[in-house]
mmCIF file with all atom_site columns, C-alpha atoms in Angstrom:
data_model
loop_
_atom_site.group_PDB
_atom_site.id
_atom_site.type_symbol
_atom_site.label_atom_id
_atom_site.label_alt_id
_atom_site.label_comp_id
_atom_site.label_asym_id
_atom_site.label_entity_id
_atom_site.label_seq_id
_atom_site.pdbx_PDB_ins_code
_atom_site.Cartn_x
_atom_site.Cartn_y
_atom_site.Cartn_z
_atom_site.occupancy
_atom_site.B_iso_or_equiv
_atom_site.pdbx_formal_charge
_atom_site.auth_seq_id
_atom_site.auth_comp_id
_atom_site.auth_asym_id
_atom_site.auth_atom_id
_atom_site.pdbx_PDB_model_num
ATOM 1   C CA . MET A 1 1   ? 107.315 117.784 25.782 1.00 0.00 ? 1   MET A CA 1
ATOM 2   C CA . CYS A 1 2   ? 105.950 114.442 24.436 1.00 0.00 ? 2   CYS A CA 1
ATOM 3   C CA . HIS A 1 3   ? 104.721 113.143 21.266 1.00 0.00 ? 3   HIS A CA 1
ATOM 4   C CA . HIS A 1 4   ? 103.645 109.769 20.535 1.00 0.00 ? 4   HIS A CA 1
ATOM 5   C CA . ALA A 1 5   ? 102.321 107.884 17.432 1.00 0.00 ? 5   ALA A CA 1
ATOM 6   C CA . THR A 1 6   ? 101.370 104.159 16.531 1.00 0.00 ? 6   THR A CA 1
ATOM 7   C CA . LYS A 1 7   ? 100.830 102.217 13.306 1.00 0.00 ? 7   LYS A CA 1
ATOM 8   C CA . PRO A 1 8   ? 99.669  98.719  13.179 1.00 0.00 ? 8   PRO A CA 1
ATOM 9   C CA . LEU A 1 9   ? 101.369 96.654  10.411 1.00 0.00 ? 9   LEU A CA 1
ATOM 10  C CA . PRO A 1 10  ? 101.070 93.140  8.959  1.00 0.00 ? 10  PRO A CA 1
ATOM 11  C CA . PRO A 1 11  ? 103.964 90.610  9.593  1.00 0.00 ? 11  PRO A CA 1
ATOM 12  C CA . GLU A 1 12  ? 104.875 90.922  5.897  1.00 0.00 ? 12  GLU A CA 1
ATOM 13  C CA . PRO A 1 13  ? 108.164 92.264  4.193  1.00 0.00 ? 13  PRO A CA 1
ATOM 14  C CA . HIS A 1 14  ? 106.683 95.519  3.105  1.00 0.00 ? 14  HIS A CA 1
ATOM 15  C CA . SER A 1 15  ? 105.978 96.572  6.542  1.00 0.00 ? 15  SER A CA 1
ATOM 16  C CA . THR A 1 16  ? 109.625 97.646  6.971  1.00 0.00 ? 16  THR A CA 1
ATOM 17  C CA . PRO A 1 17  ? 109.400 100.323 4.329  1.00 0.00 ? 17  PRO A CA 1
ATOM 18  C CA . ALA A 1 18  ? 105.986 101.241 5.807  1.00 0.00 ? 18  ALA A CA 1
ATOM 19  C CA . ALA A 1 19  ? 107.442 101.772 9.256  1.00 0.00 ? 19  ALA A CA 1
ATOM 20  C CA . ARG A 1 20  ? 110.415 103.724 7.764  1.00 0.00 ? 20  ARG A CA 1
ATOM 21  C CA . LYS A 1 21  ? 107.944 106.117 5.941  1.00 0.00 ? 21  LYS A CA 1
ATOM 22  C CA . PHE A 1 22  ? 105.785 106.573 9.323  1.00 0.00 ? 22  PHE A CA 1
ATOM 23  C CA . LEU A 1 23  ? 108.980 107.209 11.318 1.00 0.00 ? 23  LEU A CA 1
ATOM 24  C CA . ARG A 1 24  ? 110.006 109.974 8.861  1.00 0.00 ? 24  ARG A CA 1
ATOM 25  C CA . ARG A 1 25  ? 106.499 111.562 8.905  1.00 0.00 ? 25  ARG A CA 1
ATOM 26  C CA . CYS A 1 26  ? 106.467 111.616 12.760 1.00 0.00 ? 26  CYS A CA 1
ATOM 27  C CA . LEU A 1 27  ? 110.168 112.938 12.959 1.00 0.00 ? 27  LEU A CA 1
ATOM 28  C CA . SER A 1 28  ? 109.357 115.690 10.281 1.00 0.00 ? 28  SER A CA 1
ATOM 29  C CA . ASP A 1 29  ? 106.216 116.830 12.169 1.00 0.00 ? 29  ASP A CA 1
ATOM 30  C CA . TRP A 1 30  ? 108.309 116.829 15.354 1.00 0.00 ? 30  TRP A CA 1
ATOM 31  C CA . GLY A 1 31  ? 111.222 118.932 13.902 1.00 0.00 ? 31  GLY A CA 1
ATOM 32  C CA . LEU A 1 32  ? 113.686 115.862 14.416 1.00 0.00 ? 32  LEU A CA 1
ATOM 33  C CA . MET A 1 33  ? 114.633 115.005 10.951 1.00 0.00 ? 33  MET A CA 1
ATOM 34  C CA . ALA A 1 34  ? 118.292 115.236 12.055 1.00 0.00 ? 34  ALA A CA 1
ATOM 35  C CA . MET A 1 35  ? 117.434 112.035 13.743 1.00 0.00 ? 35  MET A CA 1
ATOM 36  C CA . VAL A 1 36  ? 116.330 110.218 10.911 1.00 0.00 ? 36  VAL A CA 1
ATOM 37  C CA . GLU A 1 37  ? 119.287 108.121 9.613  1.00 0.00 ? 37  GLU A CA 1
ATOM 38  C CA . ASP A 1 38  ? 120.205 106.380 12.750 1.00 0.00 ? 38  ASP A CA 1
ATOM 39  C CA . SER A 1 39  ? 116.467 105.989 13.849 1.00 0.00 ? 39  SER A CA 1
ATOM 40  C CA . GLU A 1 40  ? 115.335 104.423 10.427 1.00 0.00 ? 40  GLU A CA 1
ATOM 41  C CA . LEU A 1 41  ? 118.092 101.935 10.661 1.00 0.00 ? 41  LEU A CA 1
ATOM 42  C CA . ALA A 1 42  ? 117.011 100.820 14.209 1.00 0.00 ? 42  ALA A CA 1
ATOM 43  C CA . LEU A 1 43  ? 113.574 100.668 13.386 1.00 0.00 ? 43  LEU A CA 1
ATOM 44  C CA . SER A 1 44  ? 114.186 98.765  10.181 1.00 0.00 ? 44  SER A CA 1
ATOM 45  C CA . GLU A 1 45  ? 115.873 96.087  12.048 1.00 0.00 ? 45  GLU A CA 1
ATOM 46  C CA . LEU A 1 46  ? 113.397 95.887  14.995 1.00 0.00 ? 46  LEU A CA 1
ATOM 47  C CA . VAL A 1 47  ? 110.404 95.584  12.240 1.00 0.00 ? 47  VAL A CA 1
ATOM 48  C CA . THR A 1 48  ? 112.644 93.098  10.238 1.00 0.00 ? 48  THR A CA 1
ATOM 49  C CA . ASN A 1 49  ? 113.227 90.891  13.236 1.00 0.00 ? 49  ASN A CA 1
ATOM 50  C CA . ALA A 1 50  ? 109.407 90.844  14.121 1.00 0.00 ? 50  ALA A CA 1
ATOM 51  C CA . VAL A 1 51  ? 108.337 90.023  10.583 1.00 0.00 ? 51  VAL A CA 1
ATOM 52  C CA . LEU A 1 52  ? 111.009 87.279  10.150 1.00 0.00 ? 52  LEU A CA 1
ATOM 53  C CA . HIS A 1 53  ? 110.662 85.848  13.703 1.00 0.00 ? 53  HIS A CA 1
ATOM 54  C CA . ALA A 1 54  ? 107.228 86.664  15.533 1.00 0.00 ? 54  ALA A CA 1
ATOM 55  C CA . ARG A 1 55  ? 105.146 86.363  12.452 1.00 0.00 ? 55  ARG A CA 1
ATOM 56  C CA . THR A 1 56  ? 102.158 88.163  14.290 1.00 0.00 ? 56  THR A CA 1
ATOM 57  C CA . PRO A 1 57  ? 100.681 91.255  13.607 1.00 0.00 ? 57  PRO A CA 1
ATOM 58  C CA . LEU A 1 58  ? 102.863 94.343  14.670 1.00 0.00 ? 58  LEU A CA 1
ATOM 59  C CA . LEU A 1 59  ? 102.427 97.729  16.472 1.00 0.00 ? 59  LEU A CA 1
ATOM 60  C CA . VAL A 1 60  ? 105.034 100.338 15.796 1.00 0.00 ? 60  VAL A CA 1
ATOM 61  C CA . SER A 1 61  ? 105.210 102.832 18.319 1.00 0.00 ? 61  SER A CA 1
ATOM 62  C CA . ILE A 1 62  ? 107.386 106.241 18.091 1.00 0.00 ? 62  ILE A CA 1
ATOM 63  C CA . SER A 1 63  ? 107.562 108.412 21.102 1.00 0.00 ? 63  SER A CA 1
ATOM 64  C CA . CYS A 1 64  ? 109.691 111.659 21.907 1.00 0.00 ? 64  CYS A CA 1
ATOM 65  C CA . ALA A 1 65  ? 109.322 112.350 25.509 1.00 0.00 ? 65  ALA A CA 1
ATOM 66  C CA . ASP A 1 66  ? 111.943 113.737 28.171 1.00 0.00 ? 66  ASP A CA 1
ATOM 67  C CA . SER A 1 67  ? 114.318 114.440 25.268 1.00 0.00 ? 67  SER A CA 1
ATOM 68  C CA . ILE A 1 68  ? 114.579 110.962 24.224 1.00 0.00 ? 68  ILE A CA 1
ATOM 69  C CA . ILE A 1 69  ? 113.252 109.298 20.900 1.00 0.00 ? 69  ILE A CA 1
ATOM 70  C CA . GLU A 1 70  ? 112.058 105.855 21.655 1.00 0.00 ? 70  GLU A CA 1
ATOM 71  C CA . LEU A 1 71  ? 111.178 103.285 18.878 1.00 0.00 ? 71  LEU A CA 1
ATOM 72  C CA . ALA A 1 72  ? 109.107 100.173 19.812 1.00 0.00 ? 72  ALA A CA 1
ATOM 73  C CA . VAL A 1 73  ? 107.734 97.422  17.987 1.00 0.00 ? 73  VAL A CA 1
ATOM 74  C CA . PHE A 1 74  ? 105.137 95.208  19.646 1.00 0.00 ? 74  PHE A CA 1
ATOM 75  C CA . ASP A 1 75  ? 104.438 91.525  18.552 1.00 0.00 ? 75  ASP A CA 1
ATOM 76  C CA . GLY A 1 76  ? 102.359 88.868  19.647 1.00 0.00 ? 76  GLY A CA 1
ATOM 77  C CA . THR A 1 77  ? 105.142 86.256  20.863 1.00 0.00 ? 77  THR A CA 1
ATOM 78  C CA . PRO A 1 78  ? 107.221 86.233  24.265 1.00 0.00 ? 78  PRO A CA 1
ATOM 79  C CA . THR A 1 79  ? 109.764 84.726  22.637 1.00 0.00 ? 79  THR A CA 1
ATOM 80  C CA . ARG A 1 80  ? 112.808 87.083  23.121 1.00 0.00 ? 80  ARG A CA 1
ATOM 81  C CA . PRO A 1 81  ? 115.302 88.212  20.422 1.00 0.00 ? 81  PRO A CA 1
ATOM 82  C CA . THR A 1 82  ? 118.705 87.009  20.740 1.00 0.00 ? 82  THR A CA 1
ATOM 83  C CA . MET A 1 83  ? 121.834 89.254  20.068 1.00 0.00 ? 83  MET A CA 1
ATOM 84  C CA . ARG A 1 84  ? 124.294 87.207  18.188 1.00 0.00 ? 84  ARG A CA 1
ATOM 85  C CA . PRO A 1 85  ? 128.023 87.394  18.992 1.00 0.00 ? 85  PRO A CA 1
ATOM 86  C CA . HIS A 1 86  ? 130.265 89.273  16.618 1.00 0.00 ? 86  HIS A CA 1
ATOM 87  C CA . ARG A 1 87  ? 132.005 86.751  14.205 1.00 0.00 ? 87  ARG A CA 1
ATOM 88  C CA . SER A 1 88  ? 135.492 85.963  15.171 1.00 0.00 ? 88  SER A CA 1
ATOM 89  C CA . ASP A 1 89  ? 136.485 83.972  12.226 1.00 0.00 ? 89  ASP A CA 1
ATOM 90  C CA . LEU A 1 90  ? 134.460 85.522  9.180  1.00 0.00 ? 90  LEU A CA 1
ATOM 91  C CA . ALA A 1 91  ? 136.711 83.959  6.792  1.00 0.00 ? 91  ALA A CA 1
ATOM 92  C CA . GLY A 1 92  ? 136.403 80.546  8.287  1.00 0.00 ? 92  GLY A CA 1
ATOM 93  C CA . ASP A 1 93  ? 132.548 80.889  8.499  1.00 0.00 ? 93  ASP A CA 1
ATOM 94  C CA . LEU A 1 94  ? 132.312 81.875  4.833  1.00 0.00 ? 94  LEU A CA 1
ATOM 95  C CA . ALA A 1 95  ? 134.607 78.886  3.742  1.00 0.00 ? 95  ALA A CA 1
ATOM 96  C CA . ALA A 1 96  ? 132.368 76.680  5.673  1.00 0.00 ? 96  ALA A CA 1
ATOM 97  C CA . ALA A 1 97  ? 129.241 77.930  4.117  1.00 0.00 ? 97  ALA A CA 1
ATOM 98  C CA . HIS A 1 98  ? 130.750 78.051  0.778  1.00 0.00 ? 98  HIS A CA 1
ATOM 99  C CA . ALA A 1 99  ? 131.807 74.270  1.421  1.00 0.00 ? 99  ALA A CA 1
ATOM 100 C CA . LEU A 1 100 ? 128.123 73.441  2.453  1.00 0.00 ? 100 LEU A CA 1
ATOM 101 C CA . GLU A 1 101 ? 126.764 75.210  -0.976 1.00 0.00 ? 101 GLU A CA 1
ATOM 102 C CA . ALA A 1 102 ? 129.306 72.970  -2.905 1.00 0.00 ? 102 ALA A CA 1
ATOM 103 C CA . GLU A 1 103 ? 127.772 69.917  -1.387 1.00 0.00 ? 103 GLU A CA 1
ATOM 104 C CA . LEU A 1 104 ? 124.268 70.798  -1.982 1.00 0.00 ? 104 LEU A CA 1
ATOM 105 C CA . GLU A 1 105 ? 122.476 70.594  -5.416 1.00 0.00 ? 105 GLU A CA 1
ATOM 106 C CA . GLU A 1 106 ? 120.810 73.986  -4.876 1.00 0.00 ? 106 GLU A CA 1
ATOM 107 C CA . VAL A 1 107 ? 121.937 77.175  -3.549 1.00 0.00 ? 107 VAL A CA 1
ATOM 108 C CA . PRO A 1 108 ? 120.321 77.632  -0.095 1.00 0.00 ? 108 PRO A CA 1
ATOM 109 C CA . HIS A 1 109 ? 118.064 80.666  0.636  1.00 0.00 ? 109 HIS A CA 1
ATOM 110 C CA . GLU A 1 110 ? 119.910 83.447  2.698  1.00 0.00 ? 110 GLU A CA 1
ATOM 111 C CA . ARG A 1 111 ? 117.807 82.225  5.580  1.00 0.00 ? 111 ARG A CA 1
ATOM 112 C CA . ASP A 1 112 ? 118.406 78.575  5.340  1.00 0.00 ? 112 ASP A CA 1
ATOM 113 C CA . PRO A 1 113 ? 119.044 77.097  8.707  1.00 0.00 ? 113 PRO A CA 1
ATOM 114 C CA . ARG A 1 114 ? 122.065 75.012  6.992  1.00 0.00 ? 114 ARG A CA 1
ATOM 115 C CA . LEU A 1 115 ? 124.011 78.446  6.552  1.00 0.00 ? 115 LEU A CA 1
ATOM 116 C CA . HIS A 1 116 ? 124.355 78.663  10.416 1.00 0.00 ? 116 HIS A CA 1
ATOM 117 C CA . VAL A 1 117 ? 127.819 78.466  11.184 1.00 0.00 ? 117 VAL A CA 1
ATOM 118 C CA . GLY A 1 118 ? 129.060 78.660  14.794 1.00 0.00 ? 118 GLY A CA 1
ATOM 119 C CA . PRO A 1 119 ? 127.629 80.589  17.661 1.00 0.00 ? 119 PRO A CA 1
ATOM 120 C CA . ALA A 1 120 ? 127.027 83.792  15.741 1.00 0.00 ? 120 ALA A CA 1
ATOM 121 C CA . GLY A 1 121 ? 124.403 82.106  13.572 1.00 0.00 ? 121 GLY A CA 1
ATOM 122 C CA . SER A 1 122 ? 124.003 82.504  9.786  1.00 0.00 ? 122 SER A CA 1
ATOM 123 C CA . VAL A 1 123 ? 126.680 84.024  7.792  1.00 0.00 ? 123 VAL A CA 1
ATOM 124 C CA . THR A 1 124 ? 123.903 85.955  5.906  1.00 0.00 ? 124 THR A CA 1
ATOM 125 C CA . GLY A 1 125 ? 121.902 87.310  8.732  1.00 0.00 ? 125 GLY A CA 1
ATOM 126 C CA . GLY A 1 126 ? 121.457 87.735  12.223 1.00 0.00 ? 126 GLY A CA 1
ATOM 127 C CA . ARG A 1 127 ? 123.299 91.080  12.873 1.00 0.00 ? 127 ARG A CA 1
ATOM 128 C CA . GLY A 1 128 ? 120.216 93.259  13.406 1.00 0.00 ? 128 GLY A CA 1
ATOM 129 C CA . LEU A 1 129 ? 120.505 93.614  17.247 1.00 0.00 ? 129 LEU A CA 1
ATOM 130 C CA . LEU A 1 130 ? 124.142 94.617  16.682 1.00 0.00 ? 130 LEU A CA 1
ATOM 131 C CA . VAL A 1 131 ? 123.074 97.249  14.467 1.00 0.00 ? 131 VAL A CA 1
ATOM 132 C CA . VAL A 1 132 ? 120.466 98.455  16.947 1.00 0.00 ? 132 VAL A CA 1
ATOM 133 C CA . ASP A 1 133 ? 122.818 98.295  19.800 1.00 0.00 ? 133 ASP A CA 1
ATOM 134 C CA . ALA A 1 134 ? 125.407 100.310 17.706 1.00 0.00 ? 134 ALA A CA 1
ATOM 135 C CA . VAL A 1 135 ? 123.010 103.119 16.959 1.00 0.00 ? 135 VAL A CA 1
ATOM 136 C CA . ALA A 1 136 ? 120.876 103.606 19.941 1.00 0.00 ? 136 ALA A CA 1
ATOM 137 C CA . ALA A 1 137 ? 121.862 104.718 23.550 1.00 0.00 ? 137 ALA A CA 1
ATOM 138 C CA . GLN A 1 138 ? 119.668 101.813 24.938 1.00 0.00 ? 138 GLN A CA 1
ATOM 139 C CA . TRP A 1 139 ? 117.465 99.021  23.661 1.00 0.00 ? 139 TRP A CA 1
ATOM 140 C CA . GLY A 1 140 ? 115.636 96.204  25.490 1.00 0.00 ? 140 GLY A CA 1
ATOM 141 C CA . VAL A 1 141 ? 112.697 93.945  25.635 1.00 0.00 ? 141 VAL A CA 1
ATOM 142 C CA . SER A 1 142 ? 109.563 94.554  27.655 1.00 0.00 ? 142 SER A CA 1
ATOM 143 C CA . PRO A 1 143 ? 107.475 91.456  28.259 1.00 0.00 ? 143 PRO A CA 1
ATOM 144 C CA . LEU A 1 144 ? 103.741 91.987  27.920 1.00 0.00 ? 144 LEU A CA 1
ATOM 145 C CA . SER A 1 145 ? 100.727 89.662  28.736 1.00 0.00 ? 145 SER A CA 1
ATOM 146 C CA . ASP A 1 146 ? 100.231 88.958  24.933 1.00 0.00 ? 146 ASP A CA 1
ATOM 147 C CA . GLY A 1 147 ? 103.588 89.331  23.630 1.00 0.00 ? 147 GLY A CA 1
ATOM 148 C CA . LYS A 1 148 ? 106.480 91.788  23.772 1.00 0.00 ? 148 LYS A CA 1
ATOM 149 C CA . ALA A 1 149 ? 107.766 95.109  22.871 1.00 0.00 ? 149 ALA A CA 1
ATOM 150 C CA . VAL A 1 150 ? 111.376 95.500  21.686 1.00 0.00 ? 150 VAL A CA 1
ATOM 151 C CA . TRP A 1 151 ? 112.686 99.041  21.934 1.00 0.00 ? 151 TRP A CA 1
ATOM 152 C CA . ALA A 1 152 ? 115.562 101.296 21.266 1.00 0.00 ? 152 ALA A CA 1
ATOM 153 C CA . ARG A 1 153 ? 116.106 104.585 22.682 1.00 0.00 ? 153 ARG A CA 1
ATOM 154 C CA . THR A 1 154 ? 118.178 107.640 21.853 1.00 0.00 ? 154 THR A CA 1
ATOM 155 C CA . PRO A 1 155 ? 118.457 111.442 23.135 1.00 0.00 ? 155 PRO A CA 1
ATOM 156 C CA . VAL A 1 156 ? 117.627 114.211 20.940 1.00 0.00 ? 156 VAL A CA 1
ATOM 157 C CA . PHE A 1 157 ? 120.175 116.505 19.784 1.00 0.00 ? 157 PHE A CA 1
ATOM 158 C CA . ASP A 1 158 ? 120.902 119.484 22.105 1.00 0.00 ? 158 ASP A CA 1
ATOM 159 C CA . GLY A 1 159 ? 118.815 122.620 21.313 1.00 0.00 ? 159 GLY A CA 1
ATOM 160 C CA . TRP A 1 160 ? 115.670 120.809 20.032 1.00 0.00 ? 160 TRP A CA 1
ATOM 161 C CA . GLU A 1 161 ? 112.441 122.638 20.745 1.00 0.00 ? 161 GLU A CA 1
ATOM 162 C CA . PRO A 1 162 ? 109.255 120.875 20.089 1.00 0.00 ? 162 PRO A CA 1
ATOM 163 C CA . ALA A 1 163 ? 107.345 122.402 17.057 1.00 0.00 ? 163 ALA A CA 1
ATOM 164 C CA . ALA A 1 164 ? 103.905 121.845 18.592 1.00 0.00 ? 164 ALA A CA 1
ATOM 165 C CA . PRO A 1 165 ? 102.786 121.515 22.251 1.00 0.00 ? 165 PRO A CA 1
ATOM 166 C CA . CYS A 1 166 ? 102.559 118.094 23.979 1.00 0.00 ? 166 CYS A CA 1
ATOM 167 C CA . PRO A 1 167 ? 99.298  116.483 22.647 1.00 0.00 ? 167 PRO A CA 1
ATOM 168 C CA . CYS A 1 168 ? 98.876  114.527 25.696 1.00 0.00 ? 168 CYS A CA 1
ATOM 169 C CA . SER A 1 169 ? 99.042  117.342 28.199 1.00 0.00 ? 169 SER A CA 1
ATOM 170 C CA . ALA A 1 170 ? 95.213  117.918 28.356 1.00 0.00 ? 170 ALA A CA 1
ATOM 171 C CA . SER A 1 171 ? 94.878  114.166 29.214 1.00 0.00 ? 171 SER A CA 1
ATOM 172 C CA . ASP A 1 172 ? 94.972  113.134 32.959 1.00 0.00 ? 172 ASP A CA 1
ATOM 173 C CA . GLN A 1 173 ? 96.273  109.804 32.088 1.00 0.00 ? 173 GLN A CA 1
ATOM 174 C CA . ALA A 1 174 ? 100.131 109.268 32.571 1.00 0.00 ? 174 ALA A CA 1
ATOM 175 C CA . LEU A 1 175 ? 101.822 107.894 29.424 1.00 0.00 ? 175 LEU A CA 1
ATOM 176 C CA . THR A 1 176 ? 104.352 105.027 29.946 1.00 0.00 ? 176 THR A CA 1
ATOM 177 C CA . LEU A 1 177 ? 106.577 104.142 27.073 1.00 0.00 ? 177 LEU A CA 1
ATOM 178 C CA . ALA A 1 178 ? 107.177 100.617 25.718 1.00 0.00 ? 178 ALA A CA 1
ATOM 179 C CA . SER A 1 179 ? 110.420 100.550 27.707 1.00 0.00 ? 179 SER A CA 1
ATOM 180 C CA . GLY A 1 180 ? 108.445 101.160 30.960 1.00 0.00 ? 180 GLY A CA 1
ATOM 181 C CA . HIS A 1 181 ? 109.817 104.599 31.474 1.00 0.00 ? 181 HIS A CA 1
ATOM 182 C CA . PRO A 1 182 ? 106.921 106.867 32.471 1.00 0.00 ? 182 PRO A CA 1
ATOM 183 C CA . VAL A 1 183 ? 106.831 110.411 30.676 1.00 0.00 ? 183 VAL A CA 1
ATOM 184 C CA . ALA A 1 184 ? 107.969 112.869 33.124 1.00 0.00 ? 184 ALA A CA 1
ATOM 185 C CA . GLU A 1 185 ? 107.182 116.067 31.236 1.00 0.00 ? 185 GLU A CA 1
ATOM 186 C CA . ARG A 1 186 ? 103.792 117.246 30.597 1.00 0.00 ? 186 ARG A CA 1
#
């Protein structure tokens, strides 16, 4: 069985809570509320990354096919996201950021590039893909002619039975998810 829904969103901060609300509605309709916490966390990070870095209109896609939930965020830039390494010396990085703040007349904004300390990036941000990697079974980027899709996939819990028949079963067109995986079950 498969289920699929999309929602266009603007590249604005309020898009992250709007995406979570959309996700909750989909998972509730599909009988998958047990999957909501990790799914919300992953989707929040994907949308936030797109808002902060792509700055183009977004399309959020939520699918459940072949017993896999796939969350995807489409944006209009081909630039691939970068997973920052884990911090090896958080105390040292915080001390360096604190010393920088002491030198400046104003406190830098949390995304200020001057707060990028070492290869792990900013001490106040840049952990989004590490979070996605921790809560999803798989994640990746699918390049598109007009941008990209960043997606995360997680198996549904054992014993899940769809609440309704597959809405695309009447269609002759094969559904392909953002990750490039075709939907096998109809």
